[in-house]
């Protein structure tokens, strides 16, 4: 296959891996094996993370919001260690201490998923500052939802990135809702690119399913950021299911969901491949089967991973050369003995 | 919601008691508005404002953008200029983004401006562990508020208290921070609208006893009650004190109880160091040191962030077994 013939299959594969991973997270929950219910799945939102993930370079860094599984898969995250983290187990990326909303892997440039809406955005400004100072050629990308578009910290961060000409990209995954609140009830001006442009950022608005085009366009923004022109990308999409695992979306109609789920980036990409004879149905089926096995294995890995030792409550608060915090039990026993 | 107009409920959830309190207050006082993330269409992340949109309309039940600093600041501005907002933060952890508005603005506006103006509002927020919600969604941050003069602080345990404390906070002119534990919403109990059973700032003795005072608030009162039951079987008679409001703080009840029992365990889900229990322990020491037979014990969560792993989270906070164990040692 030529380069242009491998691009779409690669993007398709990543999207399909994200979706299958998220489906298995749902199964893990049903099996009662997840740590808690705060599982924010990105089913339906695969396009943005996939094309940006592909457009970034190996050394680049990023932060994500609470709905960050897909982004990390697109950046090379190991589904096994991710799933184990979601299960709150020892073999997870963060030893099961962070869970679904706090996956990170410094080796892969993942500076952290965040449970605070907007919380991870200024981190990329600092990462951009380091990159420029240390001459490392790293672009840093902040991924966040439309909800974070209404947090003040975003605008403080955009201004700094612009002022200091940092290699930074702000990427808003606009899935139309912040929990149960539709974007129309949250944003005074819905044209987010206008907001970013007013800070002097390059902007891109992706609002269709053509992922090849989205990839090319986002690569342009990221490449410009690498030359110290910070950028902003908004990807419009739809959250196919509830906000978190327990949410049945009572605030929106079934008709809306059915209609919006038809804008499925994955079926669109597979239809494109068939139409342009890049792949046939059998080949696509083979990819899907391989992914299915990979994600089943991730789920089994998580289920079989051991629980944490109780001592882990106290580790990692401070650098390992420092003493552990004294447990309450030890304090009380000392007083009472 | 079950029948809104009853005066007595045999069994009502903590969540519904809060909804009733907001409802009843809004009916009486048209200056009251509710604002916060997902409070209207969604009915509140924990259901405490469910159906209120239908009853009072979008003018009074207002969904906000995810902008915690402005939610608090704008509520204060409205409170200064004629309204009485009930603002909601989905988690106490979001004090983080709104702390300037809470501590530098809301708490100080009356004092700095020489008493010219009041900011009569409530800020409701939900806290605590128990749902594997992780380090940024499981904190107990009452200490931040208690350490900030100018803010009243309610932290109820029962539905009856939740109802009456909220009703009272909506009648006084000071800003009140109202903290609800995430695992209390589904608990239930009696609600008697005609029996406030309290004055704002008055602790409640949940169980009388003579051997040991366990002083607590919010969900930990439940742990204290369960431990007291177990200890009763072992002939240790515990007095359980539920503080209910941390500012004003009912020092008299604490002191009186410890003078009687001569032993005290202060129980809380906040971290150990410089927490609310540290303050209570100081008060006990200041006033009861000649009465005490044993040192005062602070039993709290660990001095670490909250882990997600359920098997760690469970032991991150006090357990009933250990309350029993420490109580026995105190009473030996
Ligand atoms: C500062 C802050 N406020 C509120 C919340 C509660 N909360 C969690 S996710 C969410 C909605 C976020 O919407 P958006 O940013 O669009 O991301 P999405 O969930 O749609 O991916 C809210 C309100 C939070 N976690 N952090
Ligand atoms: Mg959203």
PDB file of N, CA, C and O in Angstrom, chain A residues 35-36 38 88 96-98 101-102 114-116 147 150-151 178-181 186 247 251 307-310 313-314 317 327-329 331-333 335-336, chain B residues 38 42 45 65-68 90-91 94 97 131-133 136-137 272 295 297-304 307-312 315 322 326 329-330:
ATOM      1  N   UNK A  35     -12.965   0.149  39.708  1.00  0.00           N
ATOM      2  CA  UNK A  35     -12.904   0.904  40.955  1.00  0.00           C
ATOM      3  C   UNK A  35     -13.892   2.060  40.829  1.00  0.00           C
ATOM      4  O   UNK A  35     -13.613   3.055  40.186  1.00  0.00           O
ATOM      5  N   UNK A  36     -15.070   1.881  41.385  1.00  0.00           N
ATOM      6  CA  UNK A  36     -16.074   2.941  41.354  1.00  0.00           C
ATOM      7  C   UNK A  36     -16.812   3.028  40.031  1.00  0.00           C
ATOM      8  O   UNK A  36     -16.656   2.184  39.136  1.00  0.00           O
ATOM      9  N   UNK A  38     -17.106   6.140  38.301  1.00  0.00           N
ATOM     10  CA  UNK A  38     -16.802   7.379  37.581  1.00  0.00           C
ATOM     11  C   UNK A  38     -15.986   7.072  36.335  1.00  0.00           C
ATOM     12  O   UNK A  38     -14.805   7.374  36.240  1.00  0.00           O
ATOM     13  N   UNK A  88      -8.422  -0.312  39.553  1.00  0.00           N
ATOM     14  CA  UNK A  88      -7.829   0.040  40.852  1.00  0.00           C
ATOM     15  C   UNK A  88      -6.830  -1.006  41.330  1.00  0.00           C
ATOM     16  O   UNK A  88      -6.716  -1.256  42.528  1.00  0.00           O
ATOM     17  N   UNK A  96      -3.111   1.825  40.618  1.00  0.00           N
ATOM     18  CA  UNK A  96      -4.497   1.772  41.064  1.00  0.00           C
ATOM     19  C   UNK A  96      -4.871   2.902  42.005  1.00  0.00           C
ATOM     20  O   UNK A  96      -5.959   2.925  42.558  1.00  0.00           O
ATOM     21  N   UNK A  97      -3.990   3.860  42.177  1.00  0.00           N
ATOM     22  CA  UNK A  97      -4.306   4.963  43.098  1.00  0.00           C
ATOM     23  C   UNK A  97      -5.080   6.070  42.405  1.00  0.00           C
ATOM     24  O   UNK A  97      -5.724   6.885  43.048  1.00  0.00           O
ATOM     25  N   UNK A  98      -4.944   6.135  41.070  1.00  0.00           N
ATOM     26  CA  UNK A  98      -5.563   7.241  40.342  1.00  0.00           C
ATOM     27  C   UNK A  98      -6.889   6.867  39.709  1.00  0.00           C
ATOM     28  O   UNK A  98      -7.817   7.657  39.676  1.00  0.00           O
ATOM     29  N   UNK A 101      -9.901   8.339  35.995  1.00  0.00           N
ATOM     30  CA  UNK A 101      -9.769   9.779  35.764  1.00  0.00           C
ATOM     31  C   UNK A 101      -8.344  10.291  35.960  1.00  0.00           C
ATOM     32  O   UNK A 101      -8.089  11.475  35.777  1.00  0.00           O
ATOM     33  N   UNK A 102      -7.441   9.405  36.387  1.00  0.00           N
ATOM     34  CA  UNK A 102      -6.077   9.887  36.656  1.00  0.00           C
ATOM     35  C   UNK A 102      -5.026   8.952  36.088  1.00  0.00           C
ATOM     36  O   UNK A 102      -4.122   8.514  36.797  1.00  0.00           O
ATOM     37  N   UNK A 114      -7.059  14.430  34.252  1.00  0.00           N
ATOM     38  CA  UNK A 114      -7.478  15.293  35.345  1.00  0.00           C
ATOM     39  C   UNK A 114      -8.964  15.192  35.621  1.00  0.00           C
ATOM     40  O   UNK A 114      -9.765  15.166  34.699  1.00  0.00           O
ATOM     41  N   UNK A 115      -9.338  15.164  36.913  1.00  0.00           N
ATOM     42  CA  UNK A 115     -10.761  15.113  37.263  1.00  0.00           C
ATOM     43  C   UNK A 115     -11.314  16.499  37.545  1.00  0.00           C
ATOM     44  O   UNK A 115     -12.490  16.647  37.854  1.00  0.00           O
ATOM     45  N   UNK A 116     -10.464  17.503  37.446  1.00  0.00           N
ATOM     46  CA  UNK A 116     -10.920  18.872  37.623  1.00  0.00           C
ATOM     47  C   UNK A 116     -11.103  19.473  36.231  1.00  0.00           C
ATOM     48  O   UNK A 116     -10.143  19.529  35.456  1.00  0.00           O
ATOM     49  N   UNK A 147     -16.918  21.746  28.299  1.00  0.00           N
ATOM     50  CA  UNK A 147     -17.179  22.313  29.621  1.00  0.00           C
ATOM     51  C   UNK A 147     -16.054  23.244  30.053  1.00  0.00           C
ATOM     52  O   UNK A 147     -16.287  24.306  30.638  1.00  0.00           O
ATOM     53  N   UNK A 150     -15.584  27.114  29.558  1.00  0.00           N
ATOM     54  CA  UNK A 150     -16.185  28.147  30.418  1.00  0.00           C
ATOM     55  C   UNK A 150     -15.384  28.341  31.712  1.00  0.00           C
ATOM     56  O   UNK A 150     -15.866  28.957  32.658  1.00  0.00           O
ATOM     57  N   UNK A 151     -14.173  27.789  31.769  1.00  0.00           N
ATOM     58  CA  UNK A 151     -13.330  27.973  32.952  1.00  0.00           C
ATOM     59  C   UNK A 151     -12.306  29.080  32.680  1.00  0.00           C
ATOM     60  O   UNK A 151     -11.639  29.071  31.640  1.00  0.00           O
ATOM     61  N   UNK A 178     -21.916  19.188  28.764  1.00  0.00           N
ATOM     62  CA  UNK A 178     -21.135  19.070  29.985  1.00  0.00           C
ATOM     63  C   UNK A 178     -22.074  18.416  30.975  1.00  0.00           C
ATOM     64  O   UNK A 178     -23.047  19.025  31.405  1.00  0.00           O
ATOM     65  N   UNK A 179     -21.868  17.183  31.259  1.00  0.00           N
ATOM     66  CA  UNK A 179     -22.826  16.367  32.022  1.00  0.00           C
ATOM     67  C   UNK A 179     -24.205  16.485  31.396  1.00  0.00           C
ATOM     68  O   UNK A 179     -24.370  16.122  30.237  1.00  0.00           O
ATOM     69  N   UNK A 180     -25.190  17.051  32.116  1.00  0.00           N
ATOM     70  CA  UNK A 180     -26.536  17.129  31.549  1.00  0.00           C
ATOM     71  C   UNK A 180     -26.830  18.477  30.911  1.00  0.00           C
ATOM     72  O   UNK A 180     -27.961  18.729  30.484  1.00  0.00           O
ATOM     73  N   UNK A 181     -25.839  19.360  30.876  1.00  0.00           N
ATOM     74  CA  UNK A 181     -26.100  20.703  30.369  1.00  0.00           C
ATOM     75  C   UNK A 181     -25.630  20.838  28.925  1.00  0.00           C
ATOM     76  O   UNK A 181     -24.452  20.640  28.627  1.00  0.00           O
ATOM     77  N   UNK A 186     -24.625  26.729  28.183  1.00  0.00           N
ATOM     78  CA  UNK A 186     -23.377  26.933  28.923  1.00  0.00           C
ATOM     79  C   UNK A 186     -22.475  27.986  28.279  1.00  0.00           C
ATOM     80  O   UNK A 186     -21.683  28.607  28.968  1.00  0.00           O
ATOM     81  N   UNK A 247     -25.093   7.236  34.189  1.00  0.00           N
ATOM     82  CA  UNK A 247     -25.988   8.259  33.626  1.00  0.00           C
ATOM     83  C   UNK A 247     -26.774   7.711  32.442  1.00  0.00           C
ATOM     84  O   UNK A 247     -26.194   7.222  31.478  1.00  0.00           O
ATOM     85  N   UNK A 251     -31.780  13.943  30.157  1.00  0.00           N
ATOM     86  CA  UNK A 251     -31.886  15.341  29.734  1.00  0.00           C
ATOM     87  C   UNK A 251     -31.874  15.489  28.225  1.00  0.00           C
ATOM     88  O   UNK A 251     -31.872  16.593  27.714  1.00  0.00           O
ATOM     89  N   UNK A 307      -4.445  -7.092  44.055  1.00  0.00           N
ATOM     90  CA  UNK A 307      -4.814  -5.885  44.793  1.00  0.00           C
ATOM     91  C   UNK A 307      -3.558  -5.241  45.360  1.00  0.00           C
ATOM     92  O   UNK A 307      -2.522  -5.876  45.496  1.00  0.00           O
ATOM     93  N   UNK A 308      -3.692  -3.992  45.710  1.00  0.00           N
ATOM     94  CA  UNK A 308      -2.586  -3.284  46.333  1.00  0.00           C
ATOM     95  C   UNK A 308      -2.359  -3.726  47.762  1.00  0.00           C
ATOM     96  O   UNK A 308      -3.293  -4.091  48.463  1.00  0.00           O
ATOM     97  N   UNK A 309      -1.115  -3.592  48.183  1.00  0.00           N
ATOM     98  CA  UNK A 309      -0.776  -3.738  49.583  1.00  0.00           C
ATOM     99  C   UNK A 309      -1.233  -2.473  50.329  1.00  0.00           C
ATOM    100  O   UNK A 309      -1.138  -1.378  49.786  1.00  0.00           O
ATOM    101  N   UNK A 310      -1.705  -2.641  51.569  1.00  0.00           N
ATOM    102  CA  UNK A 310      -2.212  -1.494  52.335  1.00  0.00           C
ATOM    103  C   UNK A 310      -1.169  -0.384  52.506  1.00  0.00           C
ATOM    104  O   UNK A 310      -1.491   0.780  52.657  1.00  0.00           O
ATOM    105  N   UNK A 313      -1.132   3.066  50.620  1.00  0.00           N
ATOM    106  CA  UNK A 313      -1.830   4.302  51.007  1.00  0.00           C
ATOM    107  C   UNK A 313      -0.792   5.403  51.260  1.00  0.00           C
ATOM    108  O   UNK A 313      -1.008   6.562  50.928  1.00  0.00           O
ATOM    109  N   UNK A 314       0.346   5.002  51.817  1.00  0.00           N
ATOM    110  CA  UNK A 314       1.306   6.004  52.314  1.00  0.00           C
ATOM    111  C   UNK A 314       2.436   6.327  51.357  1.00  0.00           C
ATOM    112  O   UNK A 314       3.116   7.335  51.518  1.00  0.00           O
ATOM    113  N   UNK A 317       3.375   9.993  48.422  1.00  0.00           N
ATOM    114  CA  UNK A 317       2.959  11.343  48.809  1.00  0.00           C
ATOM    115  C   UNK A 317       4.151  12.291  48.632  1.00  0.00           C
ATOM    116  O   UNK A 317       4.017  13.400  48.120  1.00  0.00           O
ATOM    117  N   UNK A 327       1.302   6.947  59.942  1.00  0.00           N
ATOM    118  CA  UNK A 327      -0.112   6.554  59.897  1.00  0.00           C
ATOM    119  C   UNK A 327      -0.826   7.005  61.167  1.00  0.00           C
ATOM    120  O   UNK A 327      -0.210   7.163  62.227  1.00  0.00           O
ATOM    121  N   UNK A 328      -2.123   7.180  61.055  1.00  0.00           N
ATOM    122  CA  UNK A 328      -2.929   7.571  62.208  1.00  0.00           C
ATOM    123  C   UNK A 328      -2.836   6.477  63.275  1.00  0.00           C
ATOM    124  O   UNK A 328      -2.728   6.757  64.467  1.00  0.00           O
ATOM    125  N   UNK A 329      -2.846   5.245  62.815  1.00  0.00           N
ATOM    126  CA  UNK A 329      -2.766   4.122  63.757  1.00  0.00           C
ATOM    127  C   UNK A 329      -1.498   4.202  64.606  1.00  0.00           C
ATOM    128  O   UNK A 329      -1.539   4.054  65.832  1.00  0.00           O
ATOM    129  N   UNK A 331       0.304   6.815  65.249  1.00  0.00           N
ATOM    130  CA  UNK A 331       0.231   7.965  66.165  1.00  0.00           C
ATOM    131  C   UNK A 331      -0.606   7.624  67.394  1.00  0.00           C
ATOM    132  O   UNK A 331      -0.221   7.902  68.530  1.00  0.00           O
ATOM    133  N   UNK A 332      -1.782   7.040  67.130  1.00  0.00           N
ATOM    134  CA  UNK A 332      -2.694   6.767  68.247  1.00  0.00           C
ATOM    135  C   UNK A 332      -2.093   5.715  69.180  1.00  0.00           C
ATOM    136  O   UNK A 332      -2.123   5.860  70.408  1.00  0.00           O
ATOM    137  N   UNK A 333      -1.517   4.666  68.589  1.00  0.00           N
ATOM    138  CA  UNK A 333      -0.950   3.615  69.450  1.00  0.00           C
ATOM    139  C   UNK A 333       0.186   4.137  70.316  1.00  0.00           C
ATOM    140  O   UNK A 333       0.356   3.719  71.452  1.00  0.00           O
ATOM    141  N   UNK A 335       0.333   7.132  71.528  1.00  0.00           N
ATOM    142  CA  UNK A 335      -0.276   7.895  72.623  1.00  0.00           C
ATOM    143  C   UNK A 335      -0.871   6.961  73.671  1.00  0.00           C
ATOM    144  O   UNK A 335      -0.774   7.200  74.872  1.00  0.00           O
ATOM    145  N   UNK A 336      -1.469   5.868  73.197  1.00  0.00           N
ATOM    146  CA  UNK A 336      -2.220   5.004  74.115  1.00  0.00           C
ATOM    147  C   UNK A 336      -1.368   3.935  74.793  1.00  0.00           C
ATOM    148  O   UNK A 336      -1.811   3.286  75.729  1.00  0.00           O
TER     149      UNK A 336
ATOM    150  N   UNK B  38     -25.688  21.868  36.562  1.00  0.00           N
ATOM    151  CA  UNK B  38     -26.662  20.779  36.445  1.00  0.00           C
ATOM    152  C   UNK B  38     -27.711  20.744  37.563  1.00  0.00           C
ATOM    153  O   UNK B  38     -28.269  19.694  37.848  1.00  0.00           O
ATOM    154  N   UNK B  42     -30.942  18.612  35.086  1.00  0.00           N
ATOM    155  CA  UNK B  42     -30.441  17.339  35.604  1.00  0.00           C
ATOM    156  C   UNK B  42     -30.959  17.060  37.023  1.00  0.00           C
ATOM    157  O   UNK B  42     -31.018  15.920  37.453  1.00  0.00           O
ATOM    158  N   UNK B  45     -26.352  16.867  40.635  1.00  0.00           N
ATOM    159  CA  UNK B  45     -25.568  15.648  40.446  1.00  0.00           C
ATOM    160  C   UNK B  45     -25.987  14.585  41.465  1.00  0.00           C
ATOM    161  O   UNK B  45     -25.931  13.396  41.189  1.00  0.00           O
ATOM    162  N   UNK B  65     -22.734  27.551  33.663  1.00  0.00           N
ATOM    163  CA  UNK B  65     -21.566  26.927  33.034  1.00  0.00           C
ATOM    164  C   UNK B  65     -20.644  26.354  34.117  1.00  0.00           C
ATOM    165  O   UNK B  65     -20.831  26.620  35.306  1.00  0.00           O
ATOM    166  N   UNK B  66     -19.661  25.573  33.696  1.00  0.00           N
ATOM    167  CA  UNK B  66     -18.694  25.010  34.647  1.00  0.00           C
ATOM    168  C   UNK B  66     -17.670  26.097  34.961  1.00  0.00           C
ATOM    169  O   UNK B  66     -16.608  26.177  34.351  1.00  0.00           O
ATOM    170  N   UNK B  67     -18.029  26.950  35.890  1.00  0.00           N
ATOM    171  CA  UNK B  67     -17.234  28.146  36.200  1.00  0.00           C
ATOM    172  C   UNK B  67     -17.357  28.409  37.696  1.00  0.00           C
ATOM    173  O   UNK B  67     -18.065  29.315  38.128  1.00  0.00           O
ATOM    174  N   UNK B  68     -16.668  27.587  38.486  1.00  0.00           N
ATOM    175  CA  UNK B  68     -16.893  27.628  39.933  1.00  0.00           C
ATOM    176  C   UNK B  68     -16.564  28.975  40.555  1.00  0.00           C
ATOM    177  O   UNK B  68     -17.271  29.438  41.464  1.00  0.00           O
ATOM    178  N   UNK B  90     -20.548  21.002  42.913  1.00  0.00           N
ATOM    179  CA  UNK B  90     -20.790  19.561  42.847  1.00  0.00           C
ATOM    180  C   UNK B  90     -19.931  18.790  43.851  1.00  0.00           C
ATOM    181  O   UNK B  90     -20.327  17.746  44.342  1.00  0.00           O
ATOM    182  N   UNK B  91     -18.744  19.292  44.105  1.00  0.00           N
ATOM    183  CA  UNK B  91     -17.830  18.634  45.053  1.00  0.00           C
ATOM    184  C   UNK B  91     -17.121  19.708  45.876  1.00  0.00           C
ATOM    185  O   UNK B  91     -16.757  20.760  45.332  1.00  0.00           O
ATOM    186  N   UNK B  94     -14.000  21.418  44.659  1.00  0.00           N
ATOM    187  CA  UNK B  94     -14.000  22.583  43.761  1.00  0.00           C
ATOM    188  C   UNK B  94     -13.937  23.902  44.535  1.00  0.00           C
ATOM    189  O   UNK B  94     -13.963  24.970  43.943  1.00  0.00           O
ATOM    190  N   UNK B  97     -11.080  25.830  42.941  1.00  0.00           N
ATOM    191  CA  UNK B  97     -11.156  26.892  41.926  1.00  0.00           C
ATOM    192  C   UNK B  97     -11.901  28.117  42.411  1.00  0.00           C
ATOM    193  O   UNK B  97     -11.776  29.183  41.821  1.00  0.00           O
ATOM    194  N   UNK B 131     -16.705   6.374  47.274  1.00  0.00           N
ATOM    195  CA  UNK B 131     -17.150   5.971  45.944  1.00  0.00           C
ATOM    196  C   UNK B 131     -15.980   5.797  44.975  1.00  0.00           C
ATOM    197  O   UNK B 131     -16.156   5.875  43.776  1.00  0.00           O
ATOM    198  N   UNK B 132     -14.798   5.597  45.520  1.00  0.00           N
ATOM    199  CA  UNK B 132     -13.612   5.453  44.664  1.00  0.00           C
ATOM    200  C   UNK B 132     -13.517   6.599  43.667  1.00  0.00           C
ATOM    201  O   UNK B 132     -13.213   6.401  42.501  1.00  0.00           O
ATOM    202  N   UNK B 133     -13.820   7.790  44.144  1.00  0.00           N
ATOM    203  CA  UNK B 133     -13.858   8.933  43.233  1.00  0.00           C
ATOM    204  C   UNK B 133     -12.482   9.597  43.085  1.00  0.00           C
ATOM    205  O   UNK B 133     -12.327  10.504  42.279  1.00  0.00           O
ATOM    206  N   UNK B 136      -9.126  13.895  43.763  1.00  0.00           N
ATOM    207  CA  UNK B 136      -9.705  15.223  43.506  1.00  0.00           C
ATOM    208  C   UNK B 136     -11.220  15.277  43.700  1.00  0.00           C
ATOM    209  O   UNK B 136     -11.855  16.285  43.405  1.00  0.00           O
ATOM    210  N   UNK B 137     -11.810  14.166  44.150  1.00  0.00           N
ATOM    211  CA  UNK B 137     -13.269  14.137  44.335  1.00  0.00           C
ATOM    212  C   UNK B 137     -13.668  13.452  45.646  1.00  0.00           C
ATOM    213  O   UNK B 137     -14.775  12.952  45.759  1.00  0.00           O
ATOM    214  N   UNK B 272      -5.400  14.216  59.287  1.00  0.00           N
ATOM    215  CA  UNK B 272      -5.051  14.293  60.707  1.00  0.00           C
ATOM    216  C   UNK B 272      -4.498  15.660  61.097  1.00  0.00           C
ATOM    217  O   UNK B 272      -4.924  16.270  62.082  1.00  0.00           O
ATOM    218  N   UNK B 295      -5.191  10.832  77.453  1.00  0.00           N
ATOM    219  CA  UNK B 295      -5.039  11.854  76.402  1.00  0.00           C
ATOM    220  C   UNK B 295      -6.234  11.816  75.449  1.00  0.00           C
ATOM    221  O   UNK B 295      -6.861  10.769  75.280  1.00  0.00           O
ATOM    222  N   UNK B 297      -7.853  11.548  71.916  1.00  0.00           N
ATOM    223  CA  UNK B 297      -7.420  10.901  70.671  1.00  0.00           C
ATOM    224  C   UNK B 297      -8.132  11.537  69.477  1.00  0.00           C
ATOM    225  O   UNK B 297      -9.346  11.758  69.513  1.00  0.00           O
ATOM    226  N   UNK B 298      -7.362  11.844  68.451  1.00  0.00           N
ATOM    227  CA  UNK B 298      -7.935  12.282  67.174  1.00  0.00           C
ATOM    228  C   UNK B 298      -7.902  11.106  66.220  1.00  0.00           C
ATOM    229  O   UNK B 298      -6.818  10.630  65.890  1.00  0.00           O
ATOM    230  N   UNK B 299      -9.050  10.646  65.801  1.00  0.00           N
ATOM    231  CA  UNK B 299      -9.069   9.556  64.826  1.00  0.00           C
ATOM    232  C   UNK B 299      -9.620  10.108  63.511  1.00  0.00           C
ATOM    233  O   UNK B 299     -10.767  10.549  63.443  1.00  0.00           O
ATOM    234  N   UNK B 300      -8.797  10.109  62.479  1.00  0.00           N
ATOM    235  CA  UNK B 300      -9.122  10.805  61.230  1.00  0.00           C
ATOM    236  C   UNK B 300      -8.673   9.978  60.029  1.00  0.00           C
ATOM    237  O   UNK B 300      -8.142   8.886  60.187  1.00  0.00           O
ATOM    238  N   UNK B 301      -8.852  10.564  58.839  1.00  0.00           N
ATOM    239  CA  UNK B 301      -8.246   9.977  57.643  1.00  0.00           C
ATOM    240  C   UNK B 301      -6.735  10.198  57.706  1.00  0.00           C
ATOM    241  O   UNK B 301      -6.242  10.971  58.525  1.00  0.00           O
ATOM    242  N   UNK B 302      -6.031   9.493  56.837  1.00  0.00           N
ATOM    243  CA  UNK B 302      -4.577   9.590  56.828  1.00  0.00           C
ATOM    244  C   UNK B 302      -4.123  10.940  56.256  1.00  0.00           C
ATOM    245  O   UNK B 302      -4.873  11.604  55.542  1.00  0.00           O
ATOM    246  N   UNK B 303      -2.889  11.277  56.537  1.00  0.00           N
ATOM    247  CA  UNK B 303      -2.297  12.499  55.984  1.00  0.00           C
ATOM    248  C   UNK B 303      -1.785  12.253  54.566  1.00  0.00           C
ATOM    249  O   UNK B 303      -0.605  12.459  54.254  1.00  0.00           O
ATOM    250  N   UNK B 304      -2.672  11.786  53.706  1.00  0.00           N
ATOM    251  CA  UNK B 304      -2.325  11.509  52.302  1.00  0.00           C
ATOM    252  C   UNK B 304      -3.554  11.858  51.459  1.00  0.00           C
ATOM    253  O   UNK B 304      -4.639  11.992  52.006  1.00  0.00           O
ATOM    254  N   UNK B 307      -6.854   7.487  47.914  1.00  0.00           N
ATOM    255  CA  UNK B 307      -6.603   6.565  46.794  1.00  0.00           C
ATOM    256  C   UNK B 307      -7.913   6.097  46.155  1.00  0.00           C
ATOM    257  O   UNK B 307      -8.952   6.085  46.809  1.00  0.00           O
ATOM    258  N   UNK B 308      -7.833   5.681  44.885  1.00  0.00           N
ATOM    259  CA  UNK B 308      -9.020   5.174  44.190  1.00  0.00           C
ATOM    260  C   UNK B 308      -9.310   3.716  44.538  1.00  0.00           C
ATOM    261  O   UNK B 308     -10.457   3.339  44.762  1.00  0.00           O
ATOM    262  N   UNK B 309      -8.264   2.888  44.584  1.00  0.00           N
ATOM    263  CA  UNK B 309      -8.454   1.447  44.810  1.00  0.00           C
ATOM    264  C   UNK B 309      -9.364   1.234  46.022  1.00  0.00           C
ATOM    265  O   UNK B 309      -9.062   1.714  47.115  1.00  0.00           O
ATOM    266  N   UNK B 310     -10.491   0.526  45.843  1.00  0.00           N
ATOM    267  CA  UNK B 310     -11.447   0.388  46.944  1.00  0.00           C
ATOM    268  C   UNK B 310     -10.832  -0.201  48.204  1.00  0.00           C
ATOM    269  O   UNK B 310     -11.173   0.210  49.314  1.00  0.00           O
ATOM    270  N   UNK B 311      -9.907  -1.166  48.033  1.00  0.00           N
ATOM    271  CA  UNK B 311      -9.339  -1.785  49.236  1.00  0.00           C
ATOM    272  C   UNK B 311      -8.423  -0.825  49.992  1.00  0.00           C
ATOM    273  O   UNK B 311      -8.200  -0.987  51.179  1.00  0.00           O
ATOM    274  N   UNK B 312      -7.910   0.187  49.305  1.00  0.00           N
ATOM    275  CA  UNK B 312      -7.119   1.202  50.006  1.00  0.00           C
ATOM    276  C   UNK B 312      -8.024   2.292  50.567  1.00  0.00           C
ATOM    277  O   UNK B 312      -7.843   2.756  51.694  1.00  0.00           O
ATOM    278  N   UNK B 315      -9.601   1.738  53.974  1.00  0.00           N
ATOM    279  CA  UNK B 315      -8.743   1.881  55.154  1.00  0.00           C
ATOM    280  C   UNK B 315      -8.063   3.237  55.248  1.00  0.00           C
ATOM    281  O   UNK B 315      -7.286   3.483  56.166  1.00  0.00           O
ATOM    282  N   UNK B 322     -11.710  -0.162  64.370  1.00  0.00           N
ATOM    283  CA  UNK B 322     -10.634   0.546  65.089  1.00  0.00           C
ATOM    284  C   UNK B 322     -11.185   1.575  66.075  1.00  0.00           C
ATOM    285  O   UNK B 322     -10.555   1.837  67.100  1.00  0.00           O
ATOM    286  N   UNK B 326      -9.714   1.469  69.764  1.00  0.00           N
ATOM    287  CA  UNK B 326      -9.130   2.624  70.466  1.00  0.00           C
ATOM    288  C   UNK B 326      -9.978   3.008  71.680  1.00  0.00           C
ATOM    289  O   UNK B 326      -9.443   3.398  72.721  1.00  0.00           O
ATOM    290  N   UNK B 329      -9.114   0.776  74.520  1.00  0.00           N
ATOM    291  CA  UNK B 329      -7.829   1.160  75.120  1.00  0.00           C
ATOM    292  C   UNK B 329      -7.987   2.412  75.984  1.00  0.00           C
ATOM    293  O   UNK B 329      -7.403   2.520  77.052  1.00  0.00           O
ATOM    294  N   UNK B 330      -8.797   3.356  75.503  1.00  0.00           N
ATOM    295  CA  UNK B 330      -9.009   4.595  76.262  1.00  0.00           C
ATOM    296  C   UNK B 330      -9.696   4.309  77.592  1.00  0.00           C
ATOM    297  O   UNK B 330      -9.502   5.027  78.574  1.00  0.00           O
TER     298      UNK B 330
END
